[in-house]
Coordinates of C-alpha atoms in Angstrom, one line a residue:
Chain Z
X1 CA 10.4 -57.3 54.9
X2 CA 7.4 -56.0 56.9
X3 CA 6.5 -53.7 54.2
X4 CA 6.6 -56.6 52.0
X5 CA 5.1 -59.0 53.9
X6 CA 2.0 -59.1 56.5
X7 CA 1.7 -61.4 59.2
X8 CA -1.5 -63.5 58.8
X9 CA -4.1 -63.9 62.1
X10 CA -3.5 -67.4 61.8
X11 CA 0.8 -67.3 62.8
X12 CA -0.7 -64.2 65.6
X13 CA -3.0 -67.1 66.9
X14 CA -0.7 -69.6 67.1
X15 CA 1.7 -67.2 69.0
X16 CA -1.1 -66.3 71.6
X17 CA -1.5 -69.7 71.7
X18 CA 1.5 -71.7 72.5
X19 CA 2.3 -68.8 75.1
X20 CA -1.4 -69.8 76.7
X21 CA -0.1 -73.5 77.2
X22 CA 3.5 -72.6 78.6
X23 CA 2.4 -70.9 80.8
X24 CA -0.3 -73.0 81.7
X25 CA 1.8 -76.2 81.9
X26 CA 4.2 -73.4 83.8
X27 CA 2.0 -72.3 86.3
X28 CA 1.2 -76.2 86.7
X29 CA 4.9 -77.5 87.4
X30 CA 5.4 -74.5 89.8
X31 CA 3.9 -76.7 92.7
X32 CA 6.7 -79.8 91.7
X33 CA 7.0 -82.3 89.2
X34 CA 4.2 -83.8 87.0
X35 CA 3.5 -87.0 84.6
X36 CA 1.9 -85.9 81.5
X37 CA -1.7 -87.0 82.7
X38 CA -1.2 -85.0 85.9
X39 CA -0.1 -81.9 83.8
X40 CA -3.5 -82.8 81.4
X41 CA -5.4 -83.1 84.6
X42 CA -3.9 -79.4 86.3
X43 CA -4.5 -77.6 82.8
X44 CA -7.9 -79.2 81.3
X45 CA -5.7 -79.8 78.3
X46 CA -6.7 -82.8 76.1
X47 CA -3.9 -85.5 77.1
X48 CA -2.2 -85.6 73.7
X49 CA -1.8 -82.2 73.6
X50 CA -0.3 -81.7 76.9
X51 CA 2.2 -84.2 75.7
X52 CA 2.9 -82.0 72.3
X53 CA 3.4 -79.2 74.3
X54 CA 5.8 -80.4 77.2
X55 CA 7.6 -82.5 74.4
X56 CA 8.1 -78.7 72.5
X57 CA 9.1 -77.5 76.0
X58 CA 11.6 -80.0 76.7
X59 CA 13.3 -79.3 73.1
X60 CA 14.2 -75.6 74.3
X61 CA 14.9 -76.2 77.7
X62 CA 12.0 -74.6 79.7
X63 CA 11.5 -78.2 81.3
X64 CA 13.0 -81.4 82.0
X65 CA 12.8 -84.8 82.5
X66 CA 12.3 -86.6 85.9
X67 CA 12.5 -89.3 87.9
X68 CA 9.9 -92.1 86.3
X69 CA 6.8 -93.3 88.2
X70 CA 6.4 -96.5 90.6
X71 CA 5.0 -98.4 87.6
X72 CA 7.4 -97.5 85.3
X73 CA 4.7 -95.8 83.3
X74 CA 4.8 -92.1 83.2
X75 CA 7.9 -89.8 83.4
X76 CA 7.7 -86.7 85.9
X77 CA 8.6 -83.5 84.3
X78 CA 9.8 -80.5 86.2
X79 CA 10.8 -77.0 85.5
X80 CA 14.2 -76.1 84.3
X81 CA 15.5 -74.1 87.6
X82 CA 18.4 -72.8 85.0
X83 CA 16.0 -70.3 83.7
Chain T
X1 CA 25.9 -64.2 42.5
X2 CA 28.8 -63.4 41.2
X3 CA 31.0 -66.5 39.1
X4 CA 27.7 -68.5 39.1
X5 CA 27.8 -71.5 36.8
X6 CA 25.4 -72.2 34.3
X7 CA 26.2 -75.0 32.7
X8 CA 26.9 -78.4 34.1
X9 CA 27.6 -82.4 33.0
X10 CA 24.2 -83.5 34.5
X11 CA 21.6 -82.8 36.7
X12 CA 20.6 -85.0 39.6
X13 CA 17.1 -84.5 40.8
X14 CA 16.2 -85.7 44.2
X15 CA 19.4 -85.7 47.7
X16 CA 18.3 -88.7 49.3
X17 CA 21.0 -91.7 49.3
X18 CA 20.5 -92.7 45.5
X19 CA 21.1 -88.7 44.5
X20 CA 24.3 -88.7 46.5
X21 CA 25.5 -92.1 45.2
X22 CA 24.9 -91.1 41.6
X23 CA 26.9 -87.4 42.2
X24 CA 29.5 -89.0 43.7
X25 CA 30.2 -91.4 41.2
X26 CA 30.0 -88.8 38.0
X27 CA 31.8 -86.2 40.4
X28 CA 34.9 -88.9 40.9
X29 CA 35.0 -89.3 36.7
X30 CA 35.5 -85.4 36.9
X31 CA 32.1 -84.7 35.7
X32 CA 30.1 -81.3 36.9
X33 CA 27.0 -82.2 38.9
X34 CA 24.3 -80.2 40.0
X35 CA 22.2 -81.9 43.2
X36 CA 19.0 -80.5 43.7
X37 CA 16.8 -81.0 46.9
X38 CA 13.6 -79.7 47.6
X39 CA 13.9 -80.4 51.5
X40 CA 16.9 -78.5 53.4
X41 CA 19.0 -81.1 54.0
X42 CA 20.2 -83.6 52.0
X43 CA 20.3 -87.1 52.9
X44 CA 16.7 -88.0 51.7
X45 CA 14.8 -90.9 54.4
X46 CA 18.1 -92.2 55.3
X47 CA 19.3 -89.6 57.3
X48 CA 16.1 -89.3 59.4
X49 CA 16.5 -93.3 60.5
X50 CA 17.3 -95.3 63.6
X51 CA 19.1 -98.2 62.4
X52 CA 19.0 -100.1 59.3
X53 CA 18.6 -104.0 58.4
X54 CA 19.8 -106.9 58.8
X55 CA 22.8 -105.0 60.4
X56 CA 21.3 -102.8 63.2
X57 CA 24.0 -100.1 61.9
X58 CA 23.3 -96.8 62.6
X59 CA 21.4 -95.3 59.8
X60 CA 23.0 -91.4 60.7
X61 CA 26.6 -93.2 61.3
X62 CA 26.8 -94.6 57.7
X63 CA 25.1 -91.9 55.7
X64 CA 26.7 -88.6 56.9
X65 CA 30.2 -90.0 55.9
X66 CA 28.3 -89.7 52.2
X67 CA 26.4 -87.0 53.0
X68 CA 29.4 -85.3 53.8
X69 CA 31.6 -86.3 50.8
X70 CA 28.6 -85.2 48.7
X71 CA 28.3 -81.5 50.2
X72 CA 32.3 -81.4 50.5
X73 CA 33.1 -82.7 46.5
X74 CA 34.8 -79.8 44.5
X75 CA 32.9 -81.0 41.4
X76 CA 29.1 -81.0 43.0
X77 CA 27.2 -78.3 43.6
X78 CA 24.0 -78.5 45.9
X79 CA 20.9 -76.7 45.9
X80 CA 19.0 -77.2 48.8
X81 CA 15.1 -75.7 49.3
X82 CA 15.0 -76.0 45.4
X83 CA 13.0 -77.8 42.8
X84 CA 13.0 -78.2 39.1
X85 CA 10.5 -76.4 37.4
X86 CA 11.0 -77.6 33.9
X87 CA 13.5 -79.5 32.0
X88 CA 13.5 -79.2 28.1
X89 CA 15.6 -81.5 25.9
X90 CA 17.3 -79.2 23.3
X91 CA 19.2 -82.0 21.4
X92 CA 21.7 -84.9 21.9
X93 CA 23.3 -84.1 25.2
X94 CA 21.7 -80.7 25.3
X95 CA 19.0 -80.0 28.2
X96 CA 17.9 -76.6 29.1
X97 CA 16.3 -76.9 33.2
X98 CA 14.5 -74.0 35.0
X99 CA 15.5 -74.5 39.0
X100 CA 13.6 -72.1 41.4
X101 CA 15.6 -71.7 44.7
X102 CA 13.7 -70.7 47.7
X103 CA 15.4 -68.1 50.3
X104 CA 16.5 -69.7 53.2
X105 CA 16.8 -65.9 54.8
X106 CA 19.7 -66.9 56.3
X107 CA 23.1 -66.2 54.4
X108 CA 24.6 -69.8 53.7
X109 CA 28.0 -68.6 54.0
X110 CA 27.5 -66.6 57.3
X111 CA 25.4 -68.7 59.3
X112 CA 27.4 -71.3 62.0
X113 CA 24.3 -73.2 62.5
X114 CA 25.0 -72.2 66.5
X115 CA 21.2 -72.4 66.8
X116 CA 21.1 -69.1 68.8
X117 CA 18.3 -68.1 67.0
X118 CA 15.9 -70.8 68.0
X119 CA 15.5 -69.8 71.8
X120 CA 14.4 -66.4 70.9
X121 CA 12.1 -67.1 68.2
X122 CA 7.8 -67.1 69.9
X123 CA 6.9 -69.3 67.4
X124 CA 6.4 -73.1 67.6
X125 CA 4.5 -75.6 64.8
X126 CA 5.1 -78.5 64.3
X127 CA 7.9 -80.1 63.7
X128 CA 8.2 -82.0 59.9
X129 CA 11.7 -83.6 60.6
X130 CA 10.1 -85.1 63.8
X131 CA 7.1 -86.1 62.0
X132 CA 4.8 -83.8 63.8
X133 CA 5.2 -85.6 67.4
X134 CA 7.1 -82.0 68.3
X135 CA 7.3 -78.6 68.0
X136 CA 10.3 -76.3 66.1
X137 CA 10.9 -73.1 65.4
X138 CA 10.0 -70.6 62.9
X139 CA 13.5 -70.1 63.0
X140 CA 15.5 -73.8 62.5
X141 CA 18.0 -76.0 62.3
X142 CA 16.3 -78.6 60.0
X143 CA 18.0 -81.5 62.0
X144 CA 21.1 -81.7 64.0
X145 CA 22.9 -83.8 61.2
X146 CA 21.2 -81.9 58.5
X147 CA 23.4 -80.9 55.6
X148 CA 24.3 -77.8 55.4
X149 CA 24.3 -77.3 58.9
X150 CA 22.5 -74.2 58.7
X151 CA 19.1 -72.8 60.0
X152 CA 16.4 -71.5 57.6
X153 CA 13.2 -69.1 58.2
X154 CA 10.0 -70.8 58.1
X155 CA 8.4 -67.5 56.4
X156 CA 5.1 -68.9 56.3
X157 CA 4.9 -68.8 60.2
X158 CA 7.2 -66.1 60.5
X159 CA 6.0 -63.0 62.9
X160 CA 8.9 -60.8 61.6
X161 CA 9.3 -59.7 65.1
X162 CA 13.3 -59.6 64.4
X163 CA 14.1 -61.5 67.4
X164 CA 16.6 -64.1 65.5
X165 CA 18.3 -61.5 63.9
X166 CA 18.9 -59.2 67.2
X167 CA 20.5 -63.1 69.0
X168 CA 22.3 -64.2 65.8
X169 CA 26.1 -63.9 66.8
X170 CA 27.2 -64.0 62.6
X171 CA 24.4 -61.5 61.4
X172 CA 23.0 -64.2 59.2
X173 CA 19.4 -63.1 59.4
X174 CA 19.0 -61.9 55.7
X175 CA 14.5 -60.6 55.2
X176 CA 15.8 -59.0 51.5
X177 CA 16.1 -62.8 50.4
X178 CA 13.8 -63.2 47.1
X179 CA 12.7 -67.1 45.3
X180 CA 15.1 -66.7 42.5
X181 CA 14.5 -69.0 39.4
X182 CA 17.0 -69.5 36.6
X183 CA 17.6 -71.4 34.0
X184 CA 20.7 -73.7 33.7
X185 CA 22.6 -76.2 30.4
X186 CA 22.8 -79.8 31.5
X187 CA 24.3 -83.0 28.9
X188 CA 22.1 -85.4 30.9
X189 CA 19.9 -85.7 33.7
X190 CA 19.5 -88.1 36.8
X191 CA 16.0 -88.8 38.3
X192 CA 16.7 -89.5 41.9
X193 CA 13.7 -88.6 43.5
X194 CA 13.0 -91.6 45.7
X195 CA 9.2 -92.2 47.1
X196 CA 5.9 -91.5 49.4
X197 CA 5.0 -92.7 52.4
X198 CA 1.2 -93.9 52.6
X199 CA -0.7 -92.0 54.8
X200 CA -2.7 -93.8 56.9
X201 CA -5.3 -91.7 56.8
X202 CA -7.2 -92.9 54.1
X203 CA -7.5 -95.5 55.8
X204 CA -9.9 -94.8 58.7
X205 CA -11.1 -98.0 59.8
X206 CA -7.3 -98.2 61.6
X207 CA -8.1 -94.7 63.0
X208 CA -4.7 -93.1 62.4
X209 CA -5.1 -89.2 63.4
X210 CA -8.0 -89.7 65.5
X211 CA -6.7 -92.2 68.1
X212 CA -3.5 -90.5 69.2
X213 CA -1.6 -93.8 70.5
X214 CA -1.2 -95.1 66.5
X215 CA 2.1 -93.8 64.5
X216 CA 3.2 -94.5 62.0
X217 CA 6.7 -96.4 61.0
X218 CA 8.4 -93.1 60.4
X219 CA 7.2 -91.8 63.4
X220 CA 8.4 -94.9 65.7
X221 CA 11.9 -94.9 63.6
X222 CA 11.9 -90.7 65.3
X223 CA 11.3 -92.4 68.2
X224 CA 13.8 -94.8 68.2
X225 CA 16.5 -92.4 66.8
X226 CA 19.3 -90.6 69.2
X227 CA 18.1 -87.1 68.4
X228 CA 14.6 -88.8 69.1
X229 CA 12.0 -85.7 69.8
X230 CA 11.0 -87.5 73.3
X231 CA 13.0 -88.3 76.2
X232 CA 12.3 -92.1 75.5
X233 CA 9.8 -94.0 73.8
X234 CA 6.4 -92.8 74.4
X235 CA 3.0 -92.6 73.8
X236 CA 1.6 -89.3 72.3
X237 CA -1.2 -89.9 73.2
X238 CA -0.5 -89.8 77.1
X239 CA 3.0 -89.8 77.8
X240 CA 3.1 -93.3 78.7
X241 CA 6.1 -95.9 78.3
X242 CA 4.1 -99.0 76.2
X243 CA 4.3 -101.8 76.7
X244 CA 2.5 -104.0 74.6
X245 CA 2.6 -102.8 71.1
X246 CA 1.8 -103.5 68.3
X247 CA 2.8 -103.7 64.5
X248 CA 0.3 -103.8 60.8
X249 CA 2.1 -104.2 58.5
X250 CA 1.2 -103.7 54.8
X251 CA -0.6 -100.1 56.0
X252 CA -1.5 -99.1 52.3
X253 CA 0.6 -101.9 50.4
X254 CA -0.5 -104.5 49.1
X255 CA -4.1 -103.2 49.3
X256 CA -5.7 -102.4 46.2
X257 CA -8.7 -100.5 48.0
X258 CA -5.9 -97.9 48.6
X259 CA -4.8 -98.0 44.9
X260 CA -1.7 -99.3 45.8
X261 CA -2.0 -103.4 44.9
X262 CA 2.8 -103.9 45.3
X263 CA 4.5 -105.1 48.0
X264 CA 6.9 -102.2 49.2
X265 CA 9.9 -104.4 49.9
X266 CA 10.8 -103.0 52.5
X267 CA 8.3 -103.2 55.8
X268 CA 8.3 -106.5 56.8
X269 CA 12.0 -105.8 57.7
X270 CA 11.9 -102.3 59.2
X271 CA 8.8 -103.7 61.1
X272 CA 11.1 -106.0 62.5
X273 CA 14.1 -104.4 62.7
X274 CA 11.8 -102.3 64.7
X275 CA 10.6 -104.7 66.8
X276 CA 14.4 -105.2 68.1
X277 CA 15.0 -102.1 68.8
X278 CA 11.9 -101.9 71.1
X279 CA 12.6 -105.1 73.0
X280 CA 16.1 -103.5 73.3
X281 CA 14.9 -100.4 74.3
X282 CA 11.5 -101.4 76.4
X283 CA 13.2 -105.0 77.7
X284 CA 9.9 -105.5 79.6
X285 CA 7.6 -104.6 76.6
X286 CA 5.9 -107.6 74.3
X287 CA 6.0 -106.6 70.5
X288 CA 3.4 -108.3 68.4
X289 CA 3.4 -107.9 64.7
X290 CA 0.5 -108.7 62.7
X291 CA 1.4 -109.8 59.0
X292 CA 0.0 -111.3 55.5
X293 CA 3.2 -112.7 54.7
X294 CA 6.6 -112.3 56.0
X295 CA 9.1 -111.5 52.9
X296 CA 12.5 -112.0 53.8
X297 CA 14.2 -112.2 50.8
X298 CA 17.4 -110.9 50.9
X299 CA 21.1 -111.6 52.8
X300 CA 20.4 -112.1 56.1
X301 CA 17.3 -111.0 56.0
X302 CA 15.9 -114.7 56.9
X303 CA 18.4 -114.7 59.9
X304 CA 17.1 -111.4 60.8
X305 CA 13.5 -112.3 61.0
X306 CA 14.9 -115.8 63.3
X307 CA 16.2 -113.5 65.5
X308 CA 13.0 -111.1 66.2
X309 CA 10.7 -114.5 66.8
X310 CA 14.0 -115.7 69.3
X311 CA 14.0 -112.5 71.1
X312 CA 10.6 -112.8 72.0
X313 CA 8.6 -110.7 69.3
X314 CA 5.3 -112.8 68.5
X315 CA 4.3 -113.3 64.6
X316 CA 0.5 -113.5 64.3
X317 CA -0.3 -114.4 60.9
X318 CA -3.7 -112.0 60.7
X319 CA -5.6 -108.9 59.0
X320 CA -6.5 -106.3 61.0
X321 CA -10.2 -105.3 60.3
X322 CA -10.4 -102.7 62.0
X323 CA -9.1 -100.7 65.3
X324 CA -10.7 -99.1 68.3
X325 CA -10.1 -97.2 71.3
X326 CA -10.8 -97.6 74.9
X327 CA -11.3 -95.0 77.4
X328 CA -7.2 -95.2 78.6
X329 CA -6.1 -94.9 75.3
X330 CA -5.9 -98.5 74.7
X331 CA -6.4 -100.1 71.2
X332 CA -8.5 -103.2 70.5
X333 CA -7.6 -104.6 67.2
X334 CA -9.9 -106.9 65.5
X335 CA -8.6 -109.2 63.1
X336 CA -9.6 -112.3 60.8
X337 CA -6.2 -114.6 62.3
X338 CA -5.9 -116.4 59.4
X339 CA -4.0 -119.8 60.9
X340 CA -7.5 -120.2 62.6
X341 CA -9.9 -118.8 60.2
X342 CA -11.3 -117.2 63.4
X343 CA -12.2 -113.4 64.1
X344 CA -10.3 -112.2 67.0
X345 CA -9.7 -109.3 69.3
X346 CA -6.5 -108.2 71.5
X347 CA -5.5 -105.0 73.3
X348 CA -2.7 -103.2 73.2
X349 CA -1.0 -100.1 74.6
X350 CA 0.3 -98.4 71.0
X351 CA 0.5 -99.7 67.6
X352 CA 2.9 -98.9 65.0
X353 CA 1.2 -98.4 61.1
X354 CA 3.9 -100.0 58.9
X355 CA 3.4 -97.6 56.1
X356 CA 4.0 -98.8 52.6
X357 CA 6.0 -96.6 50.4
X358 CA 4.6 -94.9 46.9
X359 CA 5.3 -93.2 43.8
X360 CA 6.9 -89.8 43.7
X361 CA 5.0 -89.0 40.4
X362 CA 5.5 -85.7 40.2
X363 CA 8.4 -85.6 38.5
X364 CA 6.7 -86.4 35.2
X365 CA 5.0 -82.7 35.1
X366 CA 8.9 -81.1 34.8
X367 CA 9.5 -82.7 31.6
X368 CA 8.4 -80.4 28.8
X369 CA 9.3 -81.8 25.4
X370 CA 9.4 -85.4 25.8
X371 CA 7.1 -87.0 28.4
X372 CA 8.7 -89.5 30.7
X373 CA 7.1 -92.0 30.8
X374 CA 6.1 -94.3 34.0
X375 CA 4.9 -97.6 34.6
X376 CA 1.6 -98.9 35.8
X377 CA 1.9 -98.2 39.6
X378 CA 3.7 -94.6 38.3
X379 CA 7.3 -95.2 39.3
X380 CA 9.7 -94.0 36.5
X381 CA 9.7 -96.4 33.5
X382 CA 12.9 -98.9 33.3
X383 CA 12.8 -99.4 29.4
X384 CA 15.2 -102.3 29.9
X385 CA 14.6 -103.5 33.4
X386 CA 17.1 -106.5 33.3
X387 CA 19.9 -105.5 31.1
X388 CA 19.9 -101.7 31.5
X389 CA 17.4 -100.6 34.6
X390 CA 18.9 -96.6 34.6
X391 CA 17.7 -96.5 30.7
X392 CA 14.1 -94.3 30.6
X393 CA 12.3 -93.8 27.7
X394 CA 14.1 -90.2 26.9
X395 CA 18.1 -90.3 26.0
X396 CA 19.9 -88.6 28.1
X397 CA 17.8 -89.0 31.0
X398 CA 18.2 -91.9 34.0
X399 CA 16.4 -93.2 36.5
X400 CA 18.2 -94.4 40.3
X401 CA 16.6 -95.7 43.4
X402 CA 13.3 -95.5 44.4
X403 CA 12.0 -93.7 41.1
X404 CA 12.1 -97.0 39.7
X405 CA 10.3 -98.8 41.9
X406 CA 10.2 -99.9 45.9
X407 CA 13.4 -100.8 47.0
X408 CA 15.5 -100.6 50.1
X409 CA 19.2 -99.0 50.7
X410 CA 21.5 -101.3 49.1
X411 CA 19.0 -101.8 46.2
X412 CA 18.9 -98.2 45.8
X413 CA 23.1 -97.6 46.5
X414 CA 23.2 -100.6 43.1
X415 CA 20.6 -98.7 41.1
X416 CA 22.5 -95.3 41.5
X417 CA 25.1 -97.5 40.4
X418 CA 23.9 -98.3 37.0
X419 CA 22.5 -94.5 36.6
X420 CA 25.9 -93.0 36.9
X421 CA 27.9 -96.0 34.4
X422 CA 24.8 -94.9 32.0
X423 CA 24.7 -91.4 32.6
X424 CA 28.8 -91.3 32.3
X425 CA 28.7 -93.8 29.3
X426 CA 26.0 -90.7 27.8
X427 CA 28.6 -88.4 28.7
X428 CA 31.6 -89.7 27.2
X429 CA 30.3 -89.9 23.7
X430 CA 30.8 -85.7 23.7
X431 CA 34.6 -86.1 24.6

């Protein structure tokens, strides 16, 4: 296939990329759980895209949900000690 | 492929519930169907849906039974990840189509759809089955009730870095996979291709895309489904639980700025079936839904509608002008409330776009010799809307579901109805 095929700068990118905000959102949860703001806040990440990110993270396990706030607004998310 | 067949009873175009329906039926009279999808899965809208109305059933409990019986039917053959290219009318019961199947890169028959693969693969985008609100996988399951149950390489966002096919337990991973377009006999044809959703976005006065705490209808029904892609209902914008939310309906129906002057049928009752579910779901949240006019006009649908205004959900009879949004993500809708003839605005925390549905016109390009012809909002043309709705303007070739026009799931279950007792009535006059 590689012979065939090249992989375009754009799908390199997005790689780099989403490997920036793990471990950014990562590096964030190591010092305990966070709501999504908080994890914004920690990583200067626009809001929305903290959320897309931590959603995606969720999906595959690298984090989970928590406990939810004292106004019932905002879930905390933690690392997923299993891996 | 080895034993490949070539020639078949009829072609059905389109895997969503009306395709299934109409297969079914002709496969029960022993005819030889061909399904094609274009998406991976079939099982169309209906299989990506909370609930459906008046019943609250579960939209995934009463479809895969079909969805199931469809894939699993000795006389019905499925192409997934496929579209007709061209479909040539050679004579009476004679049509000639050219079907282009895209590689999945994944060998159907080996892959257990054990989603090993997916942990491996360093590539995320986003995520069309989830209607973009999260990520997937180059390397995917479509859905966890898709049909087949087997994963597929996104080779457009592939790296090639051979990670999937080192994890994959079945050696599944196939790279030599090649498009492959052939060219297949058919007595008769099905158009089953359903509809559109609207996309808000040509709409920017509501500010869908730019204010992240608006979704759409298809997004909240994700949101409200069991394989939902957050952990409960939230915004996207922040993460927050709403509480306050709020509903437009006719997003891009009804409207003829948008080019799109028919009622869709079907939002006023999603909206509020909707609107349930949220007050079941988020007992503390209010649920507001701004409408022109509420159409209720089928079994139950009355009772239904009774229901959402005695569990709390407020009607405001109103057109939304336009929407803004405050620093906390907050949306100020301001609207002409019609009861008072007054201009008004409210806040709330997230509001739901109740997207109308459209025509799938592109169908119309695949027919070569004869064009089929469409009506004036470009749904397939019913030649004989009251006595024989399946009938199009070419013989041999019938129309189900939404093709015809906006309609919602029993409407479209009827409709495949009549498309199969045409379609097999067609038939018959070979035997």
């Amino acid at each position: 296939m590689k012979e065939k095929r090249t992989v375009s700068e754009e799908v390199k990118a997005n790689i780099k990329h989403y490997n920036k905000m793990k471990k950014l959102i990562k590096d964030a949860l190591k010092e305990g759980p966070k709501t999504i703001p908080e994890i914004a806040k920690a990583t200067e990440l626009p809001a929305h895209e903290a959320t897309y990110y931590v959603m995606s993270m969720r999906k595959y396990g690298d984090v989970v949900t928590g406990e939810i706030d004292d106004m019932d607004e905002y879930f905390y998310y933690h690392l997923n000690q299993k891996n | 492929m080895e034993n490949e067949v070539l020639s078949y009873d009829a072609l059905v175009i389109g895997g969503g519930i009306a395709g299934e329906e109409t297969a079914l039926n002709l496969a029960k009279m022993d005819y030889k169907v061909l399904l094609v999808e274009k998406e991976l899965s079939i099982g169309g809208k209906m299989i990506l849906l909370s609930k459906v109305f008046p019943t609250l059933d579960c939209a995934a409990c009463i479809t895969t039974p079909k969805v199931s019986e469809t894939a699993r039917h000795p006389n019905i053959t499925i192409f997934t990840g496929s579209e007709v290219k061209g479909v040539e009318k050679k004579g009476e019961r004679n049509f000639e189509a050219r079907i282009l199947r895209q590689p999945r890169y994944v060998k159907e028959d080996a892959c257990t759809g054990c989603q090993e693969c997916e942990p491996v693969c360093p590539v995320v985008v986003k995520d069309q089955y989830q209607f973009n609100l999260v990520g997937r996988k180059a390397v995917f399951v479509p859905f966890s009730i898709a049909n087949p149950r087997i994963a597929a390489i996104d080779i457009e966002n592939c790296s090639l870095c051979g990670a999937c096919e080192r994890a994959c337990p079945a050696d599944a991973i196939d790279f030599s996979q090649e498009p492959e377009e052939k060219t297949y006999q058919f007595k008769s044809v099905v158009v089953a291709t359903g509809y559109k959703l609207f996309d808000p976005i040509k709409m920017p006065r509501y500010g869908y895309g730019r204010y992240k705490n608006i979704i759409t209808s298809m997004q909240m029904e994700r949101e409200l489904a069991p394989t939902r892609p957050f952990n409960t209902i939230l915004r996207p914008g922040d993460g927050k639980m709403p509480d306050n939310l709020a509903y437009v309906l006719c997003t891009g129906s009804r409207d003829h700025t948008v080019g799109n002057p028919i009622c869709s049928q079907v939002c006023c009752m999603y909206s509020i079936k909707q609107a349930q579910l949220l007050m079941g779901a988020l007992p503390m949240a209010d649920v507001t839904i701004y409408y022109l006019h509420i159409r209720s006009f089928g079994k139950g649908f009355n009772e239904f509608y009774e229901t959402a205004k005695g569990m709390g959900v407020e009607f405001v009879k109103g057109k939304i002008g336009k929407i803004s949004e405050k620093e906390n993500g907050n949306l100020v809708l301001r609207y002409d409330d019609i009861e008072t003839g007054q201009v008004k605005e409210v806040e709330h925390d997230m509001v739901v776009l109740s997207v109308g549905i459209l025509a799938n016109d592109e169908i119309g390009q695949v027919f070569k010799t004869q064009k089929l012809e469409f009506d004036d909002y470009r749904y397939v043309k019913q030649i004989d809307e009251l006595k024989r709705p399946a009938m199009t303007n070419i013989d041999g070739v019938f129309v189900a579901g939404a093709a015809s026009g906006p309609m919602d799931i029993p409407d479209s279950i009827l409709s495949a109805g009549s498309a199969s007792s045409e379609a097999a009535s067609y038939l018959a006059l070979t035997e």
